Amino acid sequence: MNDPRVRPANLAEAAEAVGKIAARGLSLRPIGAGSRGWLGRPAESEAVLIETRDLRNLEHYEPGDLTVTVEAGMAFETLAGLLEAEGQWLPVNPARSGQSTLGGLLATGATGSIRSRYGSWRDLVLGMSVVLADGSLSRSGGRVVKNVSGYDLHKLHIGALGTLGLIGSVSLRVMPLPKEQRLVLASFKDRAVALEVAMATATSQLELAAVEVLDNLSPSIGLAEGTWMAVRIAGTEADCARSAREIQEASRMAGSRRHVTLAGTECLRALRDLNELPMEGTTICRISAPPSLAIQLLKQGSLGGDRRVICDIPGGIVHVLWNGDAEPSEIIKSVDGIRAGLGRSGSAILLDAPDGVRAGIDVWGPPPPSYPLMQSIKRALDPDRIWNRGRFIGDL
Amino acid sequence: MSPTVDPAVRSEIAGVVGARYVFDRDEEKRAYSYDASLIRARPDLVCVPGSAEEVAAVVRVAHRHRVPFVARGAGTGIAGGSIPIEGGIVIALTRLNRILEVNIPDRYAVVEPGVVNLDLTRRVENEGYCYRPDPSSQKVCTIGGNVASNAGGPHCLAYGVTSNHILGMEVVLPDGSITEIGAPHLEPGGYDLTGLFTGSEGTLGIATKIICRLSRSSEAVRTMLASYDRMEDAAAAVEAIIAAGVIPAALEMMDREIIRAVEAAVGAGYPVDAEAVLLIEIEGPRDGLNESSDVIKSLCLDQGAREFRTAQSEEERQKLWKGRKGALGAVARIKPMYYLHDGVVPRTRLLWVMKKIAATAAQHRLTIVNVFHAGDGNLHPFILFDPADADEVRRVHLAGEEILRACVECGGTLSGEHGIGIEKNEMMGWIFSEQDLETMRRVRSAIDPAGVANPKKVLPSGARCGELSRSPGSAPAGAWI
Ligand SMILES: Cc1cc2nc3c(=O)[nH]c(=O)nc-3n(C[C@H](O)[C@H](O)[C@H](O)COP(=O)(O)OP(=O)(O)OC[C@H]3O[C@@H](n4cnc5c(N)ncnc54)[C@H](O)[C@@H]3O)c2cc1C
């Protein structure tokens, strides 16, 4: 690793460094823990790395307000620990992200299975301070839970892959930890049946934290072969007990022969295992579609086929996984097929893929209809394209 | 001197929308010169287009002639957002009032901007769904106006504000081009333009179609009323409930004056000798409600509630809400006019700020009444006055500023849900640095380089409030902000 890099000790230093580097006409690439460096296209030009690891102060935390403000280099698990000590949590569960920095998770828009219940980053971020390309530090939003003062510019930076600026600090809404959690696992011989039960469960009046269908994932999480429905329940003891009972019963009626409810430490361990699925060498395609379309494509087998599949049912988010030994040309053909099946009704991006795959396909897929508007915003905030040049959609 | 628009502009617009949807007689312009704030200014022309294409064509005319345009929904805004402070064209969206698509399996609806908020929930409630954002004005305000102002409401405590429920929209940009942003699924790709447009108060373009997220209605609901002899105890109870990790769906506070006015007006059954009541609602699967309501009850009693009541029937529940919903109308019984503020404080500062408001009222010899979204820390102090009393009007302004300053001082903000509009744009410097505001300006002019979309709103424009009230075009009587 001999890329030039800077490692500012605080936000003011970061702003100063950005200003100086940009003035020299160099490109910049923010880096947190480096846990998601695989996302996006390879950089277009050599860049100075700007490390956020030392920007890890807790700026403000008042548990009674259920809000917290931290610098963006803080690790997700560090924040989780601070919150847990007060009986609170940040309700997002992106996969394999304990070490990831908040800035990195925000920039990549990384979310997980519980977003339909708790929202994603855009619903949790209350405000942000960002270092812009000219070395200025700019703030939007605030740290109260309700705020309509000025434009929500912070939302632009979520999922922007650092192409509009360096996220310096962020204010977040947090929540009380759920009193109880359960995980119901039910296996089905028939994928279509699993999908139907899962859809019915997700649209019931039970307030569930996540409803997923997992296909061909079994060995990696110690489940038997086949299709599983995994339902995460969070709430009071009474809510959890009733939800688990009803979901198990519905699964049994639909022909599931194996179904269990995990509670306590067993439940937490299983949730962690699900979230920490090993992915080295794997190609991951993330599909987003209206849930009924996602389910229809899964039933037809045109999404995933006999691949490993994780489907967030209420979210309409499907992850299709290929092992390291899959042929790049096969993967490209499948992804092209998925995109054709979705048309303008959904999106499919490659979160991670070996170089052989990346060379043959645009990981981002076709740009959205509002791409020209996005270009205007990019020009306004980063006219010389110094941030992460080449990695995001089109020339953003 | 009533400003008029270039005849060429008038005839081009008439050509687009049809002559009968163009209005520029004095009394017609007056009808579009106000909203629910105290600001007044007449447009040069009003038009009421019948389709997104017509909106786009009108905007193209405005853009070509560099005439400002202002989108208008129901005109219930409280920050002067839809007031044409620079004259120009008001584009009223009332004819765009169709629900275009309801997709229950995928939990979204596509609506035109003039659809009234409550009509969407009415449309889907039989199927067990609802549209969550519920501003108190929901019987009349439009979803377009809600999106533009990122409206909140009593139940936003648990479910979030408008921006949490909008998936995408079709927008007419300030140059009259039409674009789609967002999509009816979660990951449309690229920058979150839906997030940027929501809450932009019509300064970035006009939403002509809106994709709203529908939510499953809750299985059960329980509504409670806690009464207090001291305002401080009620505020402390709110802080205690939030801090205990119980998040009700709604947690509203009303003070003594409001309770009395409401009782006289609608008879909601609130104790008229109480200093404050809390209206608390919890929702969800029925099994968990007992536990949550027990916790809430004991916290309320711990903080000295003299009475704690749970509605025993839907009828009783509706009655409790009737008081909250009728509060605004009831205020008029106390004094002819009010100036309503919308500051926000961190929830642990509620008690502090309530004392501050009381002290401010005493210092300026004013009546200030409070009915607000306490659980979110979103205040709604109503400063009452008689417009004929010039000195009182002056004191109203001073008191309002002091209250907002207090909100900002303790880590809060200027507006929680009503917007900045033309009412608080000059105060933006209290919470943002010049650099912050410059960045916002940069984004705005990237989208509206000609500066024709609702100019002089949201960001400071240099005009002082005092000057504004005397500016030509504003009505003489009560024309102050
Ligand atoms: C009795 C009463 C109670 C209220 N309670 C609440 C409450 O609980 N919560 C809350 O948040 N607000 C509340 N309000 C304020 C108001 O109702 C909201 O701000 C509402 O969202 C405004 O909707 P409208 O259709 O009346 O918009 P308007 O007042 O017509 O316009 C508001 C802003 O939106 C812009 N706009 C309108 N339509 C569009 C469009 N299609 N595209 C782009 N811009 C557009 C306008 O230019 C303006 O800037 C209340 C008001 C009253 C009078």
Coordinates of N, CA and C in Angstrom, one line a residue, chain A residues 62-67 88 109 111 115-116 122-124 132-134 136-153 155-156 158-160 163-164 173-176 179 199 202-207 236-239 242-243 245-246 286 288-293 312-317 344-347 368-378 380-383 392-393 396, chain B residues 105-108 129 149-150 152-153 156-157 159-161 163-164 166 173 179-182 184-201 203-204 216-219 239 242-247 283-288 291-292 342 344-349 373 376 378 410-420 428 431-433 435-436 439-440 442-444 446-447 458-459:
Chain A
E62 N -27.1 12.2 24.7 CA -28.0 12.4 25.9 C -29.0 11.3 25.8
P63 N -28.9 10.2 26.5 CA -29.8 9.1 26.3 C -31.2 9.5 26.4
G64 N -31.6 10.4 27.3 CA -33.0 10.8 27.5 C -33.6 11.5 26.2
D65 N -32.7 12.0 25.3 CA -33.2 12.5 24.1 C -33.3 11.5 23.0
L66 N -32.7 10.3 23.2 CA -32.6 9.3 22.2 C -31.9 9.8 20.9
T67 N -30.9 10.6 21.1 CA -30.1 11.1 20.0 C -28.6 11.0 20.3
Q88 N -29.8 1.3 24.9 CA -30.3 1.8 23.6 C -29.5 1.1 22.4
G109 N -24.4 3.4 2.2 CA -25.8 3.2 2.4 C -26.1 1.7 2.8
T111 N -27.4 -1.3 4.6 CA -28.5 -1.6 5.6 C -28.6 -3.1 5.6
R115 N -34.7 -3.2 8.0 CA -35.0 -1.8 7.6 C -36.5 -1.5 7.4
S116 N -37.3 -2.6 7.0 CA -38.7 -2.3 6.8 C -39.4 -1.9 8.1
R122 N -31.4 7.0 6.0 CA -32.1 8.3 5.7 C -33.2 8.6 6.7
D123 N -33.7 7.6 7.4 CA -34.7 7.8 8.4 C -34.1 8.0 9.8
L124 N -32.8 7.7 9.9 CA -32.2 7.8 11.2 C -31.2 9.0 11.4
L132 N -16.4 19.6 2.3 CA -16.7 19.7 0.8 C -15.4 19.8 0.1
A133 N -15.5 19.7 -1.2 CA -14.3 19.7 -2.1 C -13.4 20.9 -2.0
D134 N -14.0 22.1 -1.6 CA -13.2 23.3 -1.5 C -12.6 23.4 -0.1
S136 N -14.2 23.4 2.7 CA -15.1 24.0 3.7 C -15.9 22.9 4.5
L137 N -16.3 23.3 5.7 CA -17.0 22.3 6.5 C -18.5 22.8 6.5
S138 N -19.4 22.0 6.1 CA -20.8 22.4 6.0 C -21.7 21.5 6.7
R139 N -22.7 22.1 7.4 CA -23.6 21.4 8.2 C -25.0 21.5 7.7
S140 N -25.8 20.4 7.9 CA -27.2 20.5 7.6 C -28.0 19.7 8.7
G141 N -29.3 20.0 8.8 CA -30.0 19.3 9.8 C -29.7 19.8 11.2
G142 N -29.8 18.9 12.2 CA -29.5 19.3 13.5 C -29.4 18.1 14.4
R143 N -29.7 18.2 15.7 CA -29.7 17.0 16.5 C -31.0 16.8 17.3
V144 N -32.0 17.4 16.8 CA -33.3 17.1 17.4 C -34.1 16.2 16.4
V145 N -35.1 15.5 17.0 CA -35.7 14.4 16.1 C -36.7 15.0 15.1
K146 N -37.1 16.2 15.2 CA -38.0 16.8 14.2 C -37.4 18.1 13.8
N147 N -37.3 18.3 12.5 CA -36.5 19.5 12.1 C -36.8 19.7 10.6
V148 N -37.4 20.9 10.3 CA -37.6 21.2 8.9 C -36.9 22.5 8.5
S149 N -35.8 22.8 9.2 CA -35.1 24.0 9.0 C -34.0 23.8 7.9
G150 N -34.3 24.3 6.7 CA -33.3 24.2 5.6 C -33.4 22.9 4.9
Y151 N -32.6 22.8 3.8 CA -32.6 21.6 3.0 C -31.9 20.4 3.7
D152 N -32.4 19.3 3.5 CA -31.9 18.0 4.1 C -30.7 17.6 3.3
L153 N -29.6 18.4 3.2 CA -28.5 18.0 2.3 C -27.8 16.7 2.8
K155 N -29.1 14.0 3.4 CA -29.6 12.8 2.7 C -28.8 12.6 1.4
L156 N -28.3 13.6 0.8 CA -27.6 13.4 -0.5 C -26.3 12.6 -0.2
I158 N -25.9 10.1 1.9 CA -26.1 8.7 2.2 C -26.2 7.9 1.0
G159 N -25.3 6.9 0.9 CA -25.3 6.1 -0.3 C -24.6 6.7 -1.5
A160 N -24.0 7.9 -1.3 CA -23.3 8.6 -2.4 C -21.9 8.1 -2.6
T163 N -18.9 10.7 -3.0 CA -18.7 11.5 -4.2 C -19.1 12.9 -4.0
L164 N -19.7 13.3 -2.9 CA -20.1 14.7 -2.7 C -19.3 15.3 -1.6
R173 N -30.7 9.4 15.3 CA -31.8 9.0 16.2 C -31.5 7.6 16.7
V174 N -31.6 7.3 18.0 CA -31.4 6.0 18.4 C -32.7 5.5 19.1
M175 N -32.7 4.2 19.5 CA -34.0 3.7 20.1 C -33.7 2.9 21.3
P176 N -34.7 2.7 22.2 CA -34.5 1.8 23.3 C -34.4 0.4 22.8
K179 N -37.3 -5.1 24.4 CA -37.3 -5.8 25.6 C -36.9 -7.3 25.4
M199 N -44.6 -13.8 2.8 CA -45.4 -12.6 2.4 C -46.6 -12.4 3.3
A202 N -45.4 -11.1 6.6 CA -44.9 -9.8 6.6 C -46.0 -8.8 6.5
T203 N -47.2 -9.2 6.0 CA -48.3 -8.2 5.8 C -49.3 -8.4 6.9
S204 N -49.0 -9.2 7.9 CA -49.9 -9.4 9.1 C -49.8 -8.2 10.0
Q205 N -50.7 -8.1 11.0 CA -50.6 -7.0 11.9 C -49.6 -7.2 13.0
L206 N -48.8 -8.3 13.0 CA -47.8 -8.5 13.9 C -46.7 -7.5 13.6
E207 N -46.0 -6.9 14.6 CA -45.0 -6.0 14.3 C -43.6 -6.7 14.4
T236 N -42.4 -6.6 23.4 CA -42.6 -7.1 24.7 C -42.6 -8.6 24.8
E237 N -42.5 -9.1 25.9 CA -42.6 -10.6 26.1 C -43.9 -11.1 25.5
A238 N -45.0 -10.4 25.8 CA -46.3 -10.9 25.3 C -46.3 -10.9 23.8
D239 N -45.8 -9.8 23.2 CA -45.8 -9.7 21.7 C -45.0 -10.8 21.1
R242 N -46.7 -14.3 21.4 CA -47.8 -14.5 20.5 C -47.3 -14.6 19.0
S243 N -46.4 -13.7 18.6 CA -46.0 -13.7 17.2 C -45.3 -15.0 16.9
R245 N -45.8 -17.9 18.2 CA -46.8 -19.0 18.2 C -47.5 -18.9 16.8
E246 N -47.9 -17.7 16.4 CA -48.7 -17.6 15.2 C -47.9 -18.0 14.0
R286 N -27.3 -7.2 -5.4 CA -28.4 -6.8 -4.6 C -29.5 -6.3 -5.5
S288 N -33.3 -4.7 -5.9 CA -34.4 -3.9 -5.1 C -35.6 -3.8 -6.1
A289 N -36.7 -4.2 -5.6 CA -37.9 -4.2 -6.4 C -39.2 -4.2 -5.5
P290 N -40.3 -3.8 -6.1 CA -41.5 -3.9 -5.3 C -41.6 -5.4 -4.8
P291 N -42.0 -5.7 -3.6 CA -41.9 -7.0 -3.0 C -42.6 -8.1 -3.9
S292 N -43.7 -7.7 -4.5 CA -44.5 -8.8 -5.2 C -43.7 -9.1 -6.5
L293 N -43.0 -8.2 -7.1 CA -42.2 -8.5 -8.3 C -41.0 -9.3 -7.9
D312 N -35.2 -10.2 1.7 CA -35.9 -9.4 2.7 C -37.3 -9.2 2.1
I313 N -38.3 -9.9 2.6 CA -39.6 -10.0 2.0 C -40.4 -8.6 2.0
P314 N -40.6 -8.0 3.2 CA -41.3 -6.7 3.1 C -40.5 -5.6 2.4
G315 N -39.2 -5.7 2.4 CA -38.3 -4.7 1.7 C -38.2 -4.9 0.2
G316 N -38.5 -6.1 -0.2 CA -38.2 -6.4 -1.7 C -36.8 -6.3 -2.0
I317 N -35.9 -6.6 -1.1 CA -34.5 -6.6 -1.3 C -34.0 -8.0 -1.4
R344 N -37.6 -1.3 -15.8 CA -37.5 0.0 -15.1 C -38.2 -0.2 -13.7
S345 N -38.6 -1.4 -13.4 CA -39.4 -1.5 -12.1 C -38.5 -1.9 -10.9
G346 N -37.2 -2.0 -11.1 CA -36.3 -2.4 -10.0 C -34.9 -2.1 -10.4
S347 N -34.0 -2.4 -9.4 CA -32.6 -2.2 -9.7 C -31.8 -3.4 -9.3
P368 N -30.4 6.0 -13.1 CA -31.8 6.3 -12.9 C -32.3 7.5 -13.8
P369 N -33.6 7.7 -14.0 CA -34.0 8.8 -14.9 C -33.6 10.2 -14.5
S370 N -33.4 10.3 -13.2 CA -33.0 11.7 -12.7 C -31.5 11.9 -12.7
Y371 N -30.8 11.0 -13.4 CA -29.3 11.2 -13.5 C -28.8 12.6 -13.9
P372 N -29.4 13.2 -14.8 CA -29.0 14.6 -15.2 C -29.1 15.6 -14.0
L373 N -30.1 15.4 -13.2 CA -30.3 16.2 -12.0 C -29.1 15.9 -11.0
M374 N -28.8 14.6 -10.9 CA -27.7 14.2 -10.0 C -26.4 14.9 -10.5
Q375 N -26.2 14.9 -11.8 CA -25.0 15.5 -12.3 C -24.9 17.0 -11.9
S376 N -26.1 17.7 -12.0 CA -26.1 19.1 -11.6 C -25.6 19.3 -10.1
I377 N -26.1 18.4 -9.3 CA -25.8 18.5 -7.9 C -24.3 18.2 -7.7
K378 N -23.8 17.2 -8.4 CA -22.4 16.8 -8.3 C -21.6 18.1 -8.7
A380 N -22.4 21.1 -8.6 CA -22.5 22.2 -7.6 C -21.6 22.0 -6.4
L381 N -21.5 20.7 -6.0 CA -20.7 20.4 -4.7 C -19.3 19.9 -5.0
D382 N -19.0 19.4 -6.2 CA -17.7 18.9 -6.5 C -17.4 19.2 -7.9
P383 N -17.2 20.4 -8.3 CA -17.1 20.8 -9.7 C -15.9 20.1 -10.4
F392 N -18.5 5.8 -8.8 CA -19.9 5.7 -8.6 C -20.6 5.7 -10.0
I393 N -21.9 5.9 -10.0 CA -22.7 5.8 -11.2 C -22.3 6.8 -12.2
L396 N -20.6 10.5 -11.8 CA -20.9 11.2 -10.5 C -19.7 11.1 -9.5
Chain B
P105 N -50.4 -4.9 -2.3 CA -49.3 -5.9 -2.0 C -48.0 -5.2 -1.9
D106 N -47.7 -4.2 -2.6 CA -46.4 -3.5 -2.5 C -46.4 -2.3 -1.6
R107 N -47.6 -2.1 -1.0 CA -47.7 -1.0 0.0 C -47.3 0.4 -0.4
Y108 N -47.8 0.8 -1.6 CA -47.6 2.2 -1.9 C -48.8 2.7 -2.7
Y129 N -55.0 -0.7 5.8 CA -53.8 0.1 5.6 C -54.1 1.6 5.9
S149 N -43.5 20.7 2.7 CA -43.1 21.2 4.0 C -42.6 20.1 5.0
N150 N -42.5 18.9 4.4 CA -42.2 17.7 5.3 C -43.0 17.7 6.6
G152 N -45.4 17.1 9.7 CA -45.4 16.1 10.8 C -46.9 16.0 11.3
G153 N -47.1 15.5 12.5 CA -48.4 15.4 13.0 C -48.3 14.6 14.4
C156 N -46.4 11.2 14.5 CA -45.1 11.2 13.9 C -44.1 10.7 15.0
L157 N -44.5 10.8 16.2 CA -43.6 10.3 17.3 C -43.1 8.9 17.0
Y159 N -44.0 7.1 14.1 CA -43.9 6.7 12.7 C -43.1 7.6 11.8
G160 N -42.6 8.7 12.4 CA -41.8 9.6 11.5 C -42.6 10.6 10.7
V161 N -41.9 11.5 10.2 CA -42.5 12.6 9.4 C -42.7 12.2 8.0
S163 N -41.2 12.8 5.2 CA -40.1 12.2 4.4 C -39.8 10.8 4.6
N164 N -40.2 10.2 5.8 CA -40.0 8.8 6.0 C -41.1 8.0 5.2
I166 N -42.3 8.9 1.9 CA -42.3 9.2 0.5 C -41.2 8.4 -0.2
L173 N -39.3 20.6 -12.8 CA -38.1 21.4 -12.4 C -38.3 22.9 -12.8
T179 N -39.1 15.4 -14.4 CA -38.2 14.3 -14.2 C -38.9 13.4 -13.0
E180 N -38.4 12.1 -13.1 CA -38.9 11.2 -12.0 C -37.7 11.1 -11.0
I181 N -38.0 11.2 -9.7 CA -37.0 10.9 -8.7 C -37.5 9.8 -7.8
G182 N -36.6 9.0 -7.3 CA -37.0 7.9 -6.4 C -37.8 6.9 -7.3
P184 N -40.9 3.3 -6.8 CA -41.8 2.5 -5.8 C -41.1 1.3 -5.2
H185 N -39.8 1.4 -5.0 CA -39.0 0.4 -4.3 C -37.9 1.0 -3.5
L186 N -37.1 0.3 -2.7 CA -36.3 0.9 -1.7 C -35.0 1.5 -2.3
E187 N -34.4 0.9 -3.3 CA -33.1 1.4 -3.8 C -33.1 1.9 -5.2
P188 N -33.6 3.1 -5.4 CA -33.7 3.6 -6.8 C -32.3 3.9 -7.4
G189 N -31.3 4.0 -6.6 CA -29.9 4.2 -7.1 C -29.6 5.7 -7.2
G190 N -28.3 6.0 -7.0 CA -27.8 7.4 -7.1 C -28.1 8.2 -5.8
Y191 N -28.1 9.5 -6.0 CA -28.3 10.4 -4.8 C -29.8 10.4 -4.4
D192 N -30.0 10.6 -3.2 CA -31.4 10.6 -2.6 C -32.1 11.9 -2.9
L193 N -32.5 12.1 -4.1 CA -33.2 13.3 -4.5 C -34.5 13.5 -3.8
T194 N -35.2 12.3 -3.6 CA -36.5 12.4 -2.9 C -36.3 13.0 -1.5
G195 N -35.2 12.6 -0.9 CA -34.9 13.2 0.5 C -34.6 14.7 0.4
L196 N -34.0 15.1 -0.7 CA -33.7 16.5 -0.9 C -34.9 17.4 -1.2
F197 N -35.8 16.8 -2.0 CA -37.0 17.6 -2.4 C -38.0 17.7 -1.3
T198 N -38.1 16.6 -0.5 CA -39.0 16.7 0.6 C -38.6 17.7 1.6
G199 N -39.5 18.6 1.9 CA -39.1 19.7 2.8 C -38.5 20.9 2.1
S200 N -38.4 20.9 0.8 CA -37.8 22.1 0.1 C -38.7 23.2 -0.2
E201 N -40.0 23.1 0.3 CA -40.9 24.2 0.3 C -41.1 24.8 -1.1
T203 N -39.2 25.3 -3.5 CA -38.1 26.1 -4.0 C -37.3 25.4 -5.0
L204 N -37.5 24.1 -5.2 CA -36.7 23.3 -6.2 C -37.5 22.8 -7.3
R216 N -49.4 -0.8 7.3 CA -50.4 -1.7 7.8 C -51.0 -1.0 9.0
S217 N -52.3 -0.9 9.1 CA -52.9 -0.3 10.3 C -52.6 -1.2 11.6
S218 N -52.5 -0.5 12.7 CA -52.2 -1.3 13.9 C -53.4 -2.1 14.3
E219 N -53.1 -3.2 15.0 CA -54.2 -4.1 15.4 C -55.0 -3.5 16.5
E239 N -40.7 13.6 29.7 CA -39.3 13.2 29.7 C -39.1 11.8 30.2
I242 N -40.3 9.0 27.6 CA -39.3 8.8 26.6 C -38.1 8.2 27.1
A243 N -37.6 8.7 28.2 CA -36.3 8.1 28.7 C -36.5 6.7 29.2
A244 N -37.7 6.3 29.5 CA -37.9 4.9 29.9 C -38.0 3.9 28.7
G245 N -37.9 4.5 27.5 CA -37.9 3.6 26.4 C -39.2 3.2 25.9
V246 N -40.3 3.8 26.4 CA -41.6 3.5 25.8 C -41.9 4.6 24.8
I247 N -42.0 4.2 23.6 CA -42.3 5.2 22.6 C -43.8 5.1 22.2
E283 N -50.1 2.1 20.2 CA -50.7 1.2 19.2 C -49.8 0.0 19.0
G284 N -50.4 -1.0 18.4 CA -49.6 -2.2 18.1 C -50.4 -3.5 18.2
P285 N -49.7 -4.6 18.2 CA -50.4 -5.9 18.5 C -51.0 -5.8 19.9
R286 N -52.2 -6.3 20.0 CA -53.0 -6.1 21.3 C -52.2 -6.7 22.5
D287 N -51.5 -7.8 22.3 CA -50.9 -8.4 23.5 C -49.9 -7.5 24.3
G288 N -49.2 -6.7 23.6 CA -48.2 -5.9 24.2 C -48.7 -4.6 24.9
E291 N -48.8 -4.2 28.9 CA -47.5 -3.9 29.6 C -47.1 -2.4 29.4
S292 N -47.2 -2.0 28.1 CA -46.8 -0.6 27.8 C -47.7 0.4 28.6
D342 N -43.2 27.1 16.3 CA -43.0 25.7 16.0 C -41.6 25.2 16.4
V344 N -38.3 23.6 18.3 CA -38.1 22.2 18.8 C -37.0 22.3 19.8
V345 N -37.1 21.5 20.9 CA -36.0 21.3 21.8 C -35.7 19.8 22.0
P346 N -34.5 19.5 22.4 CA -34.2 18.1 22.8 C -35.2 17.8 23.9
R347 N -35.6 16.5 23.9 CA -36.7 16.2 24.8 C -36.4 16.3 26.3
T348 N -35.1 16.3 26.6 CA -34.7 16.5 28.0 C -34.8 17.9 28.5
R349 N -35.1 18.8 27.5 CA -35.1 20.2 27.9 C -36.6 20.8 27.9
H373 N -46.8 18.7 20.3 CA -46.3 17.4 20.1 C -45.1 17.1 21.1
D376 N -42.0 14.6 20.9 CA -41.0 15.0 19.9 C -40.2 16.2 20.4
N378 N -41.5 19.0 20.1 CA -41.9 20.0 19.1 C -43.0 20.9 19.7
C410 N -30.7 25.8 23.6 CA -30.6 24.5 24.3 C -30.4 23.3 23.3
G411 N -30.0 23.6 22.0 CA -29.7 22.5 21.1 C -30.9 22.2 20.2
G412 N -31.9 23.0 20.1 CA -33.0 22.7 19.3 C -33.0 23.4 18.0
T413 N -34.2 23.7 17.4 CA -34.2 24.3 16.1 C -35.4 25.2 15.9
L414 N -35.4 25.9 14.8 CA -36.4 26.9 14.5 C -37.8 26.4 14.2
S415 N -37.8 25.2 13.5 CA -39.1 24.7 13.0 C -39.1 23.2 13.0
G416 N -40.1 22.6 13.6 CA -40.2 21.1 13.6 C -41.0 20.6 12.4
E417 N -42.0 21.4 12.0 CA -42.9 20.8 10.9 C -43.5 21.9 10.1
H418 N -43.6 23.1 10.5 CA -44.3 24.1 9.7 C -43.5 24.7 8.6
G419 N -42.2 24.7 8.7 CA -41.3 25.2 7.7 C -40.7 26.5 8.0
I420 N -39.8 26.9 7.1 CA -39.1 28.2 7.3 C -39.8 29.3 6.5
M428 N -32.3 31.9 9.9 CA -31.5 30.7 9.7 C -30.1 30.8 10.1
I431 N -29.0 29.2 13.4 CA -28.6 27.8 13.6 C -27.6 27.3 12.6
F432 N -27.4 28.1 11.5 CA -26.4 27.7 10.5 C -25.4 28.8 10.3
S433 N -24.2 28.3 9.9 CA -23.1 29.3 9.6 C -23.3 29.8 8.2
Q435 N -21.3 29.6 5.9 CA -20.9 28.5 5.0 C -22.0 27.5 4.7
D436 N -22.6 27.1 5.8 CA -23.7 26.1 5.7 C -24.8 26.6 4.7
T439 N -23.7 26.6 1.1 CA -23.8 25.3 0.5 C -25.3 25.0 0.0
M440 N -26.2 25.4 0.9 CA -27.6 25.2 0.5 C -28.0 26.1 -0.7
R442 N -25.9 26.9 -3.0 CA -25.3 26.3 -4.2 C -26.2 25.2 -4.8
V443 N -26.7 24.4 -3.9 CA -27.6 23.3 -4.4 C -28.9 23.9 -5.0
R444 N -29.4 24.9 -4.3 CA -30.6 25.5 -4.9 C -30.4 26.0 -6.3
A446 N -28.1 25.2 -8.4 CA -27.8 24.2 -9.3 C -29.2 23.7 -10.0
I447 N -30.2 23.7 -9.2 CA -31.5 23.2 -9.7 C -32.4 24.3 -10.2
V458 N -37.1 30.2 2.5 CA -36.2 29.2 3.1 C -34.9 29.8 3.5
L459 N -34.1 30.3 2.5 CA -32.8 30.8 2.8 C -32.9 32.4 3.0

